[in-house]
Short mmCIF file of C-alpha atoms in Angstrom, two decimals:
data_model
loop_
_atom_site.label_atom_id
_atom_site.label_comp_id
_atom_site.label_asym_id
_atom_site.label_seq_id
_atom_site.Cartn_x
_atom_site.Cartn_y
_atom_site.Cartn_z
CA MET A 158 169.96 -83.97 273.42
CA LYS A 159 168.68 -82.82 270.04
CA PHE A 160 171.86 -84.15 268.35
CA ASN A 161 171.46 -87.60 269.95
CA THR A 162 167.84 -87.82 268.80
CA ARG A 163 168.83 -87.04 265.22
CA ILE A 164 171.57 -89.67 265.27
CA GLY A 165 169.09 -92.19 266.68
CA PHE A 166 166.58 -91.51 263.90
CA VAL A 167 169.27 -91.74 261.21
CA LEU A 168 170.52 -95.06 262.60
CA LEU A 169 166.97 -96.42 262.92
CA PHE A 170 166.11 -95.39 259.35
CA GLY A 171 169.35 -96.89 258.04
CA ALA A 172 168.71 -100.19 259.85
CA LEU A 173 165.16 -100.37 258.46
CA ALA A 174 166.38 -99.61 254.94
CA LEU A 175 169.03 -102.35 255.13
CA ALA A 176 166.53 -104.86 256.55
CA ALA A 177 164.13 -104.15 253.68
CA CYS A 178 166.81 -105.18 251.16
CA ASN A 179 166.51 -108.81 252.29
CA LEU A 180 162.75 -109.11 251.89
CA PRO A 181 161.51 -111.78 249.45
CA ALA A 182 160.74 -110.46 245.97
CA SER A 183 157.16 -111.71 245.89
CA GLY A 184 155.02 -114.02 247.95
CA LEU A 185 151.99 -113.71 245.71
CA GLY A 186 152.56 -116.76 243.54
CA PRO A 187 151.75 -117.00 239.85
CA THR A 188 149.52 -114.48 238.10
CA ALA A 189 147.85 -114.95 234.70
CA TRP A 190 145.66 -112.77 232.53
CA LEU A 191 144.01 -112.80 229.10
CA ASP A 192 145.02 -110.14 226.60
CA ARG A 193 142.66 -111.27 223.84
CA PRO A 194 139.70 -111.56 223.90
CA LEU A 195 138.98 -108.96 226.56
CA ASP A 196 137.09 -109.91 229.72
CA GLY A 197 133.36 -110.25 228.93
CA GLU A 198 133.81 -109.89 225.17
CA ALA A 199 131.50 -112.04 223.02
CA VAL A 200 133.35 -114.70 221.00
CA PRO A 201 132.47 -114.61 217.27
CA LEU A 202 131.91 -117.65 215.05
CA ALA A 203 135.12 -116.86 213.17
CA PRO A 204 138.83 -117.46 213.66
CA LEU A 205 139.76 -116.07 217.06
CA ILE A 206 143.19 -115.47 218.57
CA ILE A 207 143.37 -116.19 222.29
CA GLN A 208 146.40 -114.57 223.89
CA ALA A 209 147.51 -114.83 227.50
CA HIS A 210 150.39 -113.70 229.69
CA ALA A 211 151.54 -115.05 233.06
CA SER A 212 154.23 -114.14 235.54
CA ASP A 213 155.92 -116.07 238.34
CA ALA A 214 159.22 -115.60 240.14
CA ASP A 215 160.12 -119.25 239.42
CA GLY A 216 159.29 -118.94 235.71
CA VAL A 217 156.36 -119.88 233.50
CA ALA A 218 156.62 -123.20 231.63
CA ILE A 219 153.25 -123.92 230.01
CA PHE A 220 149.85 -122.39 229.31
CA GLU A 221 146.67 -124.46 229.34
CA PHE A 222 143.57 -123.02 227.68
CA PHE A 223 140.20 -124.42 228.82
CA VAL A 224 136.64 -124.05 227.52
CA PHE A 225 133.88 -125.26 229.86
CA ASP A 226 136.40 -127.26 231.95
CA GLY A 227 137.64 -129.05 228.81
CA LEU A 228 141.27 -128.63 227.77
CA LEU A 229 141.42 -126.72 224.49
CA ALA A 230 145.22 -126.53 224.11
CA SER A 231 148.52 -126.76 225.99
CA VAL A 232 151.14 -124.32 224.74
CA PRO A 233 154.75 -123.97 225.93
CA ALA A 234 155.40 -120.51 227.35
CA SER A 235 157.83 -118.16 225.66
CA GLY A 236 159.98 -116.25 228.10
CA GLY A 237 161.21 -116.77 231.66
CA TRP A 238 159.42 -115.21 234.62
CA LEU A 239 157.01 -113.46 232.22
CA GLY A 240 155.51 -115.89 229.72
CA GLU A 241 153.29 -115.36 226.69
CA ALA A 242 151.26 -117.79 224.61
CA SER A 243 148.56 -117.56 221.98
CA ILE A 244 146.40 -119.92 219.97
CA GLU A 245 143.99 -119.45 217.08
CA ARG A 246 140.69 -121.33 217.04
CA THR A 247 137.35 -121.19 215.27
CA PHE A 248 134.39 -121.86 217.53
CA GLU A 249 131.50 -123.49 215.67
CA SER A 250 128.87 -123.46 218.39
CA ALA A 251 125.97 -121.05 218.09
CA SER A 252 125.80 -120.57 221.86
CA ARG A 253 127.02 -117.23 223.14
CA GLN A 254 130.47 -117.52 224.72
CA ALA A 255 132.25 -114.90 226.78
CA ALA A 256 135.89 -114.48 227.67
CA ARG A 257 136.74 -114.86 231.35
CA SER A 258 139.96 -114.34 233.23
CA GLY A 259 140.61 -114.72 236.92
CA PRO A 260 143.02 -115.88 239.59
CA LEU A 261 144.87 -119.16 239.28
CA SER A 262 143.69 -121.92 241.58
#
């Protein structure tokens, strides 16, 4: 009886391991984040490099940078499933700006 139980567990574990091999790689969709400036960092009135990364199983084609819902720049992504883009801008407004990153909508 003990031998049959062991064989059953080995077969069950093997079947589960093989079934897990066919699971989809990711169902989370695209993910993006800012590398520079850091989240919550005050933006100076000087040249500023804005750098972002994004990943998606289908690939990343383009980055769009927005300030107050206005398009600042569209930059082609470098890379395949993991893309990177950066721009350099000088902000001339005296109002205090802060970097913000979050989920894609």
